[in-house]
PDB file of C-alpha atoms in Angstrom:
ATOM      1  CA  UNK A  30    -152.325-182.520 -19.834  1.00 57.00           C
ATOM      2  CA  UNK A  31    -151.458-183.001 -23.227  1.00 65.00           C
ATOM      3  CA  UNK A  32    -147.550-183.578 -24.058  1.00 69.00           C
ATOM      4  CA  UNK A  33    -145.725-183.070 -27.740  1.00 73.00           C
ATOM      5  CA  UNK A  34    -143.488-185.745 -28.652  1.00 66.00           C
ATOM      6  CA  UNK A  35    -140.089-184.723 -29.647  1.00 67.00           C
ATOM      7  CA  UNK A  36    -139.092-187.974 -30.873  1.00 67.00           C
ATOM      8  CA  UNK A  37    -141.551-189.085 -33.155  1.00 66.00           C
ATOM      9  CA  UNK A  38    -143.208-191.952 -31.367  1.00 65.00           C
ATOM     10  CA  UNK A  39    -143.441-195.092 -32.973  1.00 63.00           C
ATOM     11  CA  UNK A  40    -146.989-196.532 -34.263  1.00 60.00           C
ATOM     12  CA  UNK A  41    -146.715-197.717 -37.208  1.00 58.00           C
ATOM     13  CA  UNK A  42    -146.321-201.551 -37.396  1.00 57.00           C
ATOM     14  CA  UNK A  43    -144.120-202.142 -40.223  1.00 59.00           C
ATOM     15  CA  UNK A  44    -141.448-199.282 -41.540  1.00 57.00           C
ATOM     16  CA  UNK A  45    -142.570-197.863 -44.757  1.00 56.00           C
ATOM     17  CA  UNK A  46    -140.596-199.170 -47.958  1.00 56.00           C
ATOM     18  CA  UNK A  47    -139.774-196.165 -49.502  1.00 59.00           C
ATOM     19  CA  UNK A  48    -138.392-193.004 -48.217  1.00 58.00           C
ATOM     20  CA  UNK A  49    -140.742-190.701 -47.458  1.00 56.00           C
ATOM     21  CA  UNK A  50    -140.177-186.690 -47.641  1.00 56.00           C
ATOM     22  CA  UNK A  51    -138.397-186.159 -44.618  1.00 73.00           C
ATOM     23  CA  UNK A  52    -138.758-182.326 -44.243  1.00 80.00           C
ATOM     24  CA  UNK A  53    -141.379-181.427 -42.473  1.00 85.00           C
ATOM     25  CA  UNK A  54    -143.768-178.281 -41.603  1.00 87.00           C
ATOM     26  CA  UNK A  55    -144.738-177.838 -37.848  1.00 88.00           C
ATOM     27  CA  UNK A  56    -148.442-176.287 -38.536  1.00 90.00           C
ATOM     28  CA  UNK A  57    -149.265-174.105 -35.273  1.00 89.00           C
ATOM     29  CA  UNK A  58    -152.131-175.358 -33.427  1.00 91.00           C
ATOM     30  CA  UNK A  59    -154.590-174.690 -30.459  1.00 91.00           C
ATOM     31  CA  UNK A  60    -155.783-177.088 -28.459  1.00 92.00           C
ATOM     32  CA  UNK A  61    -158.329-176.793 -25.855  1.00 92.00           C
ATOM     33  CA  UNK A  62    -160.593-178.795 -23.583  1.00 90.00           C
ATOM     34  CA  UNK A  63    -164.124-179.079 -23.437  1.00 88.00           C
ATOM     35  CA  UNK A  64    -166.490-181.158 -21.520  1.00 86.00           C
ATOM     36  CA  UNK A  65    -166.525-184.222 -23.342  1.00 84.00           C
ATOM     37  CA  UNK A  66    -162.879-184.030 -24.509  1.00 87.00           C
ATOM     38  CA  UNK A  67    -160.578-182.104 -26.823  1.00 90.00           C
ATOM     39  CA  UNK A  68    -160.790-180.003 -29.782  1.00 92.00           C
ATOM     40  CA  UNK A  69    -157.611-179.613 -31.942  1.00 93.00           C
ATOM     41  CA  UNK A  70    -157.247-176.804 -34.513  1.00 93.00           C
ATOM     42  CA  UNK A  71    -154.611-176.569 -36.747  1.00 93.00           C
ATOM     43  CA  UNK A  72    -153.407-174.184 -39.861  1.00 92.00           C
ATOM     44  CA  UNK A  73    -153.021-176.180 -42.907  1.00 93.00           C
ATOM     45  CA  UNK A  74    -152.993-173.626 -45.658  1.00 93.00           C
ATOM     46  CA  UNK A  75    -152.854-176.066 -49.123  1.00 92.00           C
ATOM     47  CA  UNK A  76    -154.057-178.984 -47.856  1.00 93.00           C
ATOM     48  CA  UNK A  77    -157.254-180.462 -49.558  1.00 92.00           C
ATOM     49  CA  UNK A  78    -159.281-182.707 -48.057  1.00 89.00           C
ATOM     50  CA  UNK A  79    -158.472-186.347 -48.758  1.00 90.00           C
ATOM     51  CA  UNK A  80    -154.564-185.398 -48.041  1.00 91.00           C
ATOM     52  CA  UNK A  81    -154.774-185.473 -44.199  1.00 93.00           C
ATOM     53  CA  UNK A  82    -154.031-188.344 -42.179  1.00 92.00           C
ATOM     54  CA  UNK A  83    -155.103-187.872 -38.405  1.00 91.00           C
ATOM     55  CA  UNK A  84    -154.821-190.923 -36.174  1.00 88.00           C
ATOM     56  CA  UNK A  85    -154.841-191.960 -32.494  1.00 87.00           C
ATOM     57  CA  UNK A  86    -152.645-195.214 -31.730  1.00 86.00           C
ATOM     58  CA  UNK A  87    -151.553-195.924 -28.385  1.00 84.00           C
ATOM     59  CA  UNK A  88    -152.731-192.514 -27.449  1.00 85.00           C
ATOM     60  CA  UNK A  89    -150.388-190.582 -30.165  1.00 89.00           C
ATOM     61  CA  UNK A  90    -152.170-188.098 -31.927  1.00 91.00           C
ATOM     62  CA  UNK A  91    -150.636-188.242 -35.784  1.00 92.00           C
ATOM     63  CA  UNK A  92    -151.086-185.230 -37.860  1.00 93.00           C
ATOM     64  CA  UNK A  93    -149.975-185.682 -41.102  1.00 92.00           C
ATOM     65  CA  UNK A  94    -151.028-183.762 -44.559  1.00 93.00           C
ATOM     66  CA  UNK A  95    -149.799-182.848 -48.165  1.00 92.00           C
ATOM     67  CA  UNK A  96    -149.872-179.345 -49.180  1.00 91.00           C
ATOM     68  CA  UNK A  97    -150.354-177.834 -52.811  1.00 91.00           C
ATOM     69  CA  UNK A  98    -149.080-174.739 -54.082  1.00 91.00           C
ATOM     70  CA  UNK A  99    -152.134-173.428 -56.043  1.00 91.00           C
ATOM     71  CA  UNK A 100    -149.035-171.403 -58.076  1.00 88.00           C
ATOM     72  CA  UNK A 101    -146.813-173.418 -59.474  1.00 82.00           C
ATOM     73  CA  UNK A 102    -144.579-171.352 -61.916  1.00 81.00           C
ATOM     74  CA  UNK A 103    -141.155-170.213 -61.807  1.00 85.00           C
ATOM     75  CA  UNK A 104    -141.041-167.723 -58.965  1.00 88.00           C
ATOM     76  CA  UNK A 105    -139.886-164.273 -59.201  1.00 88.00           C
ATOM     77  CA  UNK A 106    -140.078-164.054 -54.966  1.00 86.00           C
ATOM     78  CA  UNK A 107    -140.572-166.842 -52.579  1.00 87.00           C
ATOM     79  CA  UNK A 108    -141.251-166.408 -48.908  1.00 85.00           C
ATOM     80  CA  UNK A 109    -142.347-169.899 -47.851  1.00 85.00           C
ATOM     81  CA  UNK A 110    -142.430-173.439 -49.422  1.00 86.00           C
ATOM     82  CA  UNK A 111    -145.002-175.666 -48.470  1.00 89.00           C
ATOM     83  CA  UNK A 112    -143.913-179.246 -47.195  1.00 88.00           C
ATOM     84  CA  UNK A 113    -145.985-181.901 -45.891  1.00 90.00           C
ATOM     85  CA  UNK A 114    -147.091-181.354 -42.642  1.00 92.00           C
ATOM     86  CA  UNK A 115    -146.552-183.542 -39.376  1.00 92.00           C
ATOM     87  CA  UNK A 116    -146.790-183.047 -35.786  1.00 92.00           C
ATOM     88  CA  UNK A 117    -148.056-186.001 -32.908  1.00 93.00           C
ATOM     89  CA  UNK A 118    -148.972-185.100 -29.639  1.00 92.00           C
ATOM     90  CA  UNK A 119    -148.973-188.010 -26.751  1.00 90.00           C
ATOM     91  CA  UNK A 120    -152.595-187.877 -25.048  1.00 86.00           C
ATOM     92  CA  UNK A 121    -153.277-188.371 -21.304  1.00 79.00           C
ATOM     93  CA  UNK A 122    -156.680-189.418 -21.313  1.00 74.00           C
ATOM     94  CA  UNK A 123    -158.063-192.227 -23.621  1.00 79.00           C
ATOM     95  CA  UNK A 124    -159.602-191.143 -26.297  1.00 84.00           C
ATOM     96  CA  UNK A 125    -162.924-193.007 -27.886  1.00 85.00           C
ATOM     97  CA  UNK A 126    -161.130-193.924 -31.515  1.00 82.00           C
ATOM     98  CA  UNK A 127    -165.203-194.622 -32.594  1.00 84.00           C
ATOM     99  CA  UNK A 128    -166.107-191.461 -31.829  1.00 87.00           C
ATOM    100  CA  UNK A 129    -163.303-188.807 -33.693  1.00 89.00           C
ATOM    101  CA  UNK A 130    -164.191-186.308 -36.177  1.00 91.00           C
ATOM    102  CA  UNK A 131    -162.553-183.852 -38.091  1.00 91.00           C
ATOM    103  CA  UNK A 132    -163.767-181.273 -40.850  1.00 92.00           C
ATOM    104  CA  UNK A 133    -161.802-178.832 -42.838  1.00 92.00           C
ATOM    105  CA  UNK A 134    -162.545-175.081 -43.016  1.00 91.00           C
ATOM    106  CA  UNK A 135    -160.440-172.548 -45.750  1.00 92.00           C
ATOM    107  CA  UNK A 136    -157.236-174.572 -44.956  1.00 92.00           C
ATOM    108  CA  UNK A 137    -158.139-174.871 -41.116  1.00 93.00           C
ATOM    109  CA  UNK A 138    -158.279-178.367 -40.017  1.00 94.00           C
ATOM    110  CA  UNK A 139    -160.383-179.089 -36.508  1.00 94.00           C
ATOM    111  CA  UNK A 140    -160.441-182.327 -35.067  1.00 94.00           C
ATOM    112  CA  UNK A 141    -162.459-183.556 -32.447  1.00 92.00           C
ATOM    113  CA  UNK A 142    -161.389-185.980 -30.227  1.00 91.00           C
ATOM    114  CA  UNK A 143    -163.793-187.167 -27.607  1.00 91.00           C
ATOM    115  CA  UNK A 144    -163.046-188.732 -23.814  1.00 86.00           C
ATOM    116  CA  UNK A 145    -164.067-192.650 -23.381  1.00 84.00           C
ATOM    117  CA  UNK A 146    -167.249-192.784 -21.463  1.00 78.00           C
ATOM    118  CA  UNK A 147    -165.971-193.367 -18.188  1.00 73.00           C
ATOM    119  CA  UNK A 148    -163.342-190.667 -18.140  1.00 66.00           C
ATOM    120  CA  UNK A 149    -165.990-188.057 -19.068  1.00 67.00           C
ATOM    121  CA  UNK A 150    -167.373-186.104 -15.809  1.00 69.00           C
ATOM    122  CA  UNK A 151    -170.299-187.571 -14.080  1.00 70.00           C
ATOM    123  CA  UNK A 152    -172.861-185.503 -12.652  1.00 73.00           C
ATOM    124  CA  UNK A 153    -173.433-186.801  -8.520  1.00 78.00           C
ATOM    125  CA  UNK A 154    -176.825-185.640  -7.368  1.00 80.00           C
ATOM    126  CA  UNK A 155    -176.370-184.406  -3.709  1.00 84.00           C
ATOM    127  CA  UNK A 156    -178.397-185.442  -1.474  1.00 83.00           C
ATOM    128  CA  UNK A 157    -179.003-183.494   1.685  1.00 84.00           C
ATOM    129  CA  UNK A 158    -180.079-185.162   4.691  1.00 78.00           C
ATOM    130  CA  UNK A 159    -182.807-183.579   6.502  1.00 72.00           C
TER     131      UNK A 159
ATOM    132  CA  UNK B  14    -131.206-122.757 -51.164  1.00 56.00           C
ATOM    133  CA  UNK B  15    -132.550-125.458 -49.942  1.00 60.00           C
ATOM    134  CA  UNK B  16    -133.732-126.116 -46.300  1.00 64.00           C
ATOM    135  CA  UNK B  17    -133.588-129.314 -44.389  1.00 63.00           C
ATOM    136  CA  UNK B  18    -135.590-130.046 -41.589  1.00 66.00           C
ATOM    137  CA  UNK B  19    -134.149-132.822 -39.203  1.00 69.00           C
ATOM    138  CA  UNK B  20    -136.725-135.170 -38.534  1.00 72.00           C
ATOM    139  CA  UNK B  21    -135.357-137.888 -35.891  1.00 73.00           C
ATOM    140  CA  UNK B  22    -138.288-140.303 -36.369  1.00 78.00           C
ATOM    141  CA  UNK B  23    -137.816-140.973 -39.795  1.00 77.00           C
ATOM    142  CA  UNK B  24    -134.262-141.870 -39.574  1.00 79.00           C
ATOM    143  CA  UNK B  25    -135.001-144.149 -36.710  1.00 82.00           C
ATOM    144  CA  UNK B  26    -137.872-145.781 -38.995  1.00 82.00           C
ATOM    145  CA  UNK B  27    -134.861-146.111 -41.365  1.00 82.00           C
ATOM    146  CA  UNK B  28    -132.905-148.123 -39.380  1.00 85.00           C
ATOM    147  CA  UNK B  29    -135.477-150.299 -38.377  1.00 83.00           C
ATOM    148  CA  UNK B  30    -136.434-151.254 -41.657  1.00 82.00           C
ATOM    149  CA  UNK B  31    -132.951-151.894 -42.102  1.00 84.00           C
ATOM    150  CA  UNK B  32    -133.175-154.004 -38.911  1.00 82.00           C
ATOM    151  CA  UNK B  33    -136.233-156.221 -40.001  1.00 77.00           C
ATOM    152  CA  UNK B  34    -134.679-157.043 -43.344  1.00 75.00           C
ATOM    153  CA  UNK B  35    -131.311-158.175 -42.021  1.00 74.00           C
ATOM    154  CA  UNK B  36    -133.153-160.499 -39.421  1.00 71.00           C
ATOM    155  CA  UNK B  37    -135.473-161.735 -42.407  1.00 66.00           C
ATOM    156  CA  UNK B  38    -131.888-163.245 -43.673  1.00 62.00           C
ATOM    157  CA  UNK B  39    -131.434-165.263 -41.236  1.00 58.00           C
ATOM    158  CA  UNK B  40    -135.436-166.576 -40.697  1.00 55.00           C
ATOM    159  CA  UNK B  41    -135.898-170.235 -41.683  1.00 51.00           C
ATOM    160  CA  UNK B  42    -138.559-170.685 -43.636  1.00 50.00           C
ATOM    161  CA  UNK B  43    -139.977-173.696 -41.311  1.00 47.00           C
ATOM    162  CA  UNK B  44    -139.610-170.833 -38.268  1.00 50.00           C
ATOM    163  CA  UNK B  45    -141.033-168.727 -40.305  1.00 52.00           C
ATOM    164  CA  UNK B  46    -144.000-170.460 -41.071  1.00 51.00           C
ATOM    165  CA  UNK B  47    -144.810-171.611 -38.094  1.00 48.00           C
ATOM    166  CA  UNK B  48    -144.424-167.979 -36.446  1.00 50.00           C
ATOM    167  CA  UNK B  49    -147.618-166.450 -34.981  1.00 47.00           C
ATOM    168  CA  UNK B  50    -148.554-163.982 -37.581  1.00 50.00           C
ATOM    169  CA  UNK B  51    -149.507-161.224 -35.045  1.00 50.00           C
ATOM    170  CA  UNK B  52    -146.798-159.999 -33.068  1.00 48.00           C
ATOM    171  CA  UNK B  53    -145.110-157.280 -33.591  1.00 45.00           C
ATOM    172  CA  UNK B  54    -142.291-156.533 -35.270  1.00 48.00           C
ATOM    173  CA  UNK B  55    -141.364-157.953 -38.338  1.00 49.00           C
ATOM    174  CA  UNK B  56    -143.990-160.754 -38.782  1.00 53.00           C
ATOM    175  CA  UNK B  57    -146.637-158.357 -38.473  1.00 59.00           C
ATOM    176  CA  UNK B  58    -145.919-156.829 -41.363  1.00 65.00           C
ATOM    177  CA  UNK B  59    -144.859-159.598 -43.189  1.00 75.00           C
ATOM    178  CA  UNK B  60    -148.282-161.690 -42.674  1.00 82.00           C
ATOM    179  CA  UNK B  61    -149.547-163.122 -44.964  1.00 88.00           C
ATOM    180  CA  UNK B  62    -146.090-164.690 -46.567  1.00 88.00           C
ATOM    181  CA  UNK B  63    -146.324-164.395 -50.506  1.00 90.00           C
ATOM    182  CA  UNK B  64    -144.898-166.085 -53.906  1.00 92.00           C
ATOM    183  CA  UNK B  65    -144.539-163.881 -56.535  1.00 93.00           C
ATOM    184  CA  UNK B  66    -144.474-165.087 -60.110  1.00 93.00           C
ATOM    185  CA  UNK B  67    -145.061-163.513 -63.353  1.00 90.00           C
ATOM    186  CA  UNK B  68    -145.037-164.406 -67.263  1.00 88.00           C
ATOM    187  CA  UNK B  69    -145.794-162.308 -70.368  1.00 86.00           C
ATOM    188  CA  UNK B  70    -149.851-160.755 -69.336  1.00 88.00           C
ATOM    189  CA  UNK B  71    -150.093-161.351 -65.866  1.00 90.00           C
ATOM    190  CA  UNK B  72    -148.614-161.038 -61.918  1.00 92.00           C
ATOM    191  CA  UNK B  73    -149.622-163.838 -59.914  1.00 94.00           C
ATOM    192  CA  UNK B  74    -149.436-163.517 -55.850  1.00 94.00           C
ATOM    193  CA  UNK B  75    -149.875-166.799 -53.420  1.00 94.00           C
ATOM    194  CA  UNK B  76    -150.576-165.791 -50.080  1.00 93.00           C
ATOM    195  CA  UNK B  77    -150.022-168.002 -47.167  1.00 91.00           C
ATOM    196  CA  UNK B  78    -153.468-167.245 -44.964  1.00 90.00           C
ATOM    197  CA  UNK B  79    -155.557-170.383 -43.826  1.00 91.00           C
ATOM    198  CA  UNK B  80    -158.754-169.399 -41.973  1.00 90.00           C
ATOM    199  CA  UNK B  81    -159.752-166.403 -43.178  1.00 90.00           C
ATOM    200  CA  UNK B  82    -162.971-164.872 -43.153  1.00 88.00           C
ATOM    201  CA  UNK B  83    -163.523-164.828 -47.112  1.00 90.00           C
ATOM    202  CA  UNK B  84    -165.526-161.829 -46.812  1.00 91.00           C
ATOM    203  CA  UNK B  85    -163.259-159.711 -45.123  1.00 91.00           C
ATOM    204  CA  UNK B  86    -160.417-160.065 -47.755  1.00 93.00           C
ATOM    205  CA  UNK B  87    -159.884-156.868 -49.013  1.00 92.00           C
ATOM    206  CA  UNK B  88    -157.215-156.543 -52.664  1.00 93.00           C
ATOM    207  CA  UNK B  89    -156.647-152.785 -53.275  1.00 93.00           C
ATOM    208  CA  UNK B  90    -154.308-152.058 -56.182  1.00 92.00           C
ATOM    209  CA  UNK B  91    -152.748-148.915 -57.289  1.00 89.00           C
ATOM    210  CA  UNK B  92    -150.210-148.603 -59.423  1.00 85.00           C
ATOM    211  CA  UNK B  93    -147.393-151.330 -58.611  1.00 87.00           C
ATOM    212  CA  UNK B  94    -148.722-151.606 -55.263  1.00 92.00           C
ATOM    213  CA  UNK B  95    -150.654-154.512 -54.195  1.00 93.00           C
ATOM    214  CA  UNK B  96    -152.393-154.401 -50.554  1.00 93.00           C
ATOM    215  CA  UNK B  97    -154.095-157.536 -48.901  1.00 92.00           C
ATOM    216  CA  UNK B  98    -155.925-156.987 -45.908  1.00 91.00           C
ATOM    217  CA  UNK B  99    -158.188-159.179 -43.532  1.00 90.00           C
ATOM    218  CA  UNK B 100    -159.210-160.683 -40.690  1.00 89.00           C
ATOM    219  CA  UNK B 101    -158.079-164.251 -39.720  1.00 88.00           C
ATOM    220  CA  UNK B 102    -161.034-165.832 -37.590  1.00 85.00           C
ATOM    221  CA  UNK B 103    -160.697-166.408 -33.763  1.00 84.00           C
ATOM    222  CA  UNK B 104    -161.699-169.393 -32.248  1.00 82.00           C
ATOM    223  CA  UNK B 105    -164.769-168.951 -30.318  1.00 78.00           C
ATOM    224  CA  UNK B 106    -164.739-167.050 -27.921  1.00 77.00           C
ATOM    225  CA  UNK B 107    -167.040-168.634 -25.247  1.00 81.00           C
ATOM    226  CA  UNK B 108    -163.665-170.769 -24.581  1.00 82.00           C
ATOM    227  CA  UNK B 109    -161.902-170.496 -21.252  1.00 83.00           C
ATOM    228  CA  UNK B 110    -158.825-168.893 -21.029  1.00 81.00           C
ATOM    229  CA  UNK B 111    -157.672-171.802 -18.628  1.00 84.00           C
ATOM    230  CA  UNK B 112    -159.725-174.481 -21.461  1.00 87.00           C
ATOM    231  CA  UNK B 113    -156.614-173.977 -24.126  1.00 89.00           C
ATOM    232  CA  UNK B 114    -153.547-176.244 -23.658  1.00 88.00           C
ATOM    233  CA  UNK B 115    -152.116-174.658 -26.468  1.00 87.00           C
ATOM    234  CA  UNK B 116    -152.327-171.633 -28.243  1.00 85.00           C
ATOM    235  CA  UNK B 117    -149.944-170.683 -31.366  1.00 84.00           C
ATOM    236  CA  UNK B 118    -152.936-170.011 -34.446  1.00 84.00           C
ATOM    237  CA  UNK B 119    -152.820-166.301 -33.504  1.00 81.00           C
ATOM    238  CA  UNK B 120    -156.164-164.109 -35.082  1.00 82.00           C
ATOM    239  CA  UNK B 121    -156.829-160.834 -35.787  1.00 84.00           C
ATOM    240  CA  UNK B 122    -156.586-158.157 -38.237  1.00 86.00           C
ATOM    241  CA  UNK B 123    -153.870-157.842 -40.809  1.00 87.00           C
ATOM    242  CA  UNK B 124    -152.642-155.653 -43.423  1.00 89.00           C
ATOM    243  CA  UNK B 125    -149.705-155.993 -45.420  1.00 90.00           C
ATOM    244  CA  UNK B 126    -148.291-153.721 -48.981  1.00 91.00           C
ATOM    245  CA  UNK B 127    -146.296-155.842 -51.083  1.00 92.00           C
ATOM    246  CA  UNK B 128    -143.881-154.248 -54.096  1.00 91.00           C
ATOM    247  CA  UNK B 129    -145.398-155.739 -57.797  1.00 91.00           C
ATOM    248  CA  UNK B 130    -142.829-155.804 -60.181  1.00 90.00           C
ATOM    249  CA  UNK B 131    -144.438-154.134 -62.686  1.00 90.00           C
ATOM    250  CA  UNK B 132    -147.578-152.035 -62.905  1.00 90.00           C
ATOM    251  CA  UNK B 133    -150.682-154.015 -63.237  1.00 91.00           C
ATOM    252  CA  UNK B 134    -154.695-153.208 -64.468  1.00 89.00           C
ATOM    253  CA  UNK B 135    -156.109-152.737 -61.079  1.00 86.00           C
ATOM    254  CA  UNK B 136    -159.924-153.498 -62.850  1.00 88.00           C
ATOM    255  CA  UNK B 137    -159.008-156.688 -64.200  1.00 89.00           C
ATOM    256  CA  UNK B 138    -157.705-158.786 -61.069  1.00 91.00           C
ATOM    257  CA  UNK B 139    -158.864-162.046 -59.903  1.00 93.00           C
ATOM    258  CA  UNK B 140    -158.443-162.799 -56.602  1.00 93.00           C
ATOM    259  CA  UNK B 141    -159.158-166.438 -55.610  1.00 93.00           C
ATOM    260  CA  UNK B 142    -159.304-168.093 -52.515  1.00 93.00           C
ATOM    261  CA  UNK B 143    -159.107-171.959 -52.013  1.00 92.00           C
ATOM    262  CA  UNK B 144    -157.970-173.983 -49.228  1.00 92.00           C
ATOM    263  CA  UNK B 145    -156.221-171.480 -47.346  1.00 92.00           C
ATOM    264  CA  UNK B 146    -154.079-169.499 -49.870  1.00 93.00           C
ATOM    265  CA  UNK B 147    -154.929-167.181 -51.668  1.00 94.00           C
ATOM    266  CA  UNK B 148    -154.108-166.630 -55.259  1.00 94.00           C
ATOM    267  CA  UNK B 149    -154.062-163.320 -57.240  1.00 94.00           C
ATOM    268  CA  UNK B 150    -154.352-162.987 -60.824  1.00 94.00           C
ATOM    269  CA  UNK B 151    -153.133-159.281 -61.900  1.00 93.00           C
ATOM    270  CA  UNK B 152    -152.820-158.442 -65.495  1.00 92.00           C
ATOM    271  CA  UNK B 153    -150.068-156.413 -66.517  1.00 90.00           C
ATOM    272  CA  UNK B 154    -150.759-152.624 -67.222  1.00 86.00           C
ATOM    273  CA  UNK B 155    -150.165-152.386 -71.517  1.00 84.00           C
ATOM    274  CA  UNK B 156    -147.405-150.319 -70.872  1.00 81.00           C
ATOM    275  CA  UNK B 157    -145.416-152.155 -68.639  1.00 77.00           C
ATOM    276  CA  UNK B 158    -146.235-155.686 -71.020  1.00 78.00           C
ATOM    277  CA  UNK B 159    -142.737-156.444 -72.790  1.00 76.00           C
ATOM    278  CA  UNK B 160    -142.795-155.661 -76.819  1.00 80.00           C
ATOM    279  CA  UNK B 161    -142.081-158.047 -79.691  1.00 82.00           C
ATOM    280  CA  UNK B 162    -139.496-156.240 -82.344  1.00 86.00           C
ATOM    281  CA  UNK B 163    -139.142-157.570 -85.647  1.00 86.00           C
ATOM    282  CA  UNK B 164    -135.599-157.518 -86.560  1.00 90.00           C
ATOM    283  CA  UNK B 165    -135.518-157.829 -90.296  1.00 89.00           C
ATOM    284  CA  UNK B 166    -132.794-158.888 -91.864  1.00 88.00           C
ATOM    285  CA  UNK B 167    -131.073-157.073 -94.542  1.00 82.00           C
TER     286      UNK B 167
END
């Protein structure tokens, strides 16, 4: 089962020298299991590309991305203001840290995050005796 | 003289309008953000979220909807009325129920009519779509652009 950290858990080796942004976006995600591990999907509307930072340290999932307004005038309305994104999620199974992928789709991040060989199901042939 | 019919219905969609708005108030916009955009109530009415800016020729409208199915964006303007309307892509669907440990993207269909503040050319809009949000260029209608007077000093 997979757990969300409330405390943000901590992987980093050394504490970053400036002060970061500390308001954060939660982006909603789904998460589900499939054969060979799990799949994570999460909404990050502004985010291009090179601005995400997913990593898997002591089996901590780090989300972490930059969003940019594509309108950035005075505004006669706002409803929402983009922040950086974070969430982490604590993993129960090891994950292969070779083997993780990730694309982005219209703002939609998936990442891929595949079991460690032996964890992964193995097929046992039964035999029947005659 | 005039007559007036009593129509119960209408007065309770009046209050519930009134409702929504006053628990709008008191949204955060990190709760709000986060919200799944298709239950009902308030958010489903109120998906996607939009910035509203304008200067002297145009409107511009940034809406908050990541994982969209570009061609089923739909921009209909008439008037000072602006409707978006799509479909945000499900996951696929050959996944198990009991697969998902989580589940909080939402996906469906959505339409939502959002008040311009002024009237704009309905032929002339440009409706992009990058990363996620989606941004609306709508010139202003000539009438409704603001006019220069000389003043001329005497």
């Amino acid at each position: 089962m997979m757990k969300e950290t409330t405390v943000p858990a901590n992987t980093e080796k050394t504490a970053p020298d400036t002060r970061e942004e500390t308001r954060t976006l939660t982006p909603p995600v789904d998460i589900f299991e499939t054969e060979n591990g799990l799949v994570v999907v999460a909404d990050l509307p502004g985010v291009e590309k090179d601005q995400i930072d997913v990593n898997v340290e002591k089996n901590v999932l780090t989300l972490k991305a930059t969003a940019k307004h594509l309108l950035d005038k005075d505004l006669a309305r706002q409803e929402y203001q983009l922040l950086p994104f974070f969430r982490q999620f604590q993993l129960s199974d090891a994950v292969d840290q070779s083997k993780i992928s990730a694309e982005m789709k219209y703002g939609v991040l998936t990442i891929h995050l595949p079991k460690v060989a032996e964890q992964q199901p193995r097929k046992i042939d039964v035999q029947v005796a005659q | 003289m005039t007559t007036f019919f009593w129509e119960p219905l209408q007065g309770l969609e009046a209050i519930r309008r009134e409702m929504d708005q006053l628990l709008q108030q008191y949204d955060t916009p990190r709760g709000r953000i986060a919200r799944s955009a298709f239950l009902p109530g308030v958010s489903a009415r109120t998906y996607p979220l939009t910035n509203i800016s304008e200067d002297k020729d145009n409107v511009y409208v940034e809406a908050l909807a990541p994982g969209l199915n570009p061609e089923t964006i739909e921009v209909t303007v008439l008037r000072d009325q602006l409707r978006i309307a799509g479909e945000k892509t499900a996951i696929n669907p050959d996944i198990k129920a009991e697969a998902f440990h989580r589940s909080e993207r939402g996906a469906g269909r959505f339409t939502r009519v959002i008040a311009l503040p002024t009237e704009v050319d309905g032929d002339k809009v440009k409706a992009e779509y990058k990363n996620g949000l989606l941004l609306l260029t709508l010139p202003k209608h000539a009438e409704a652009k603001p006019k220069q007077i000389a003043v001329k000093v005497s």
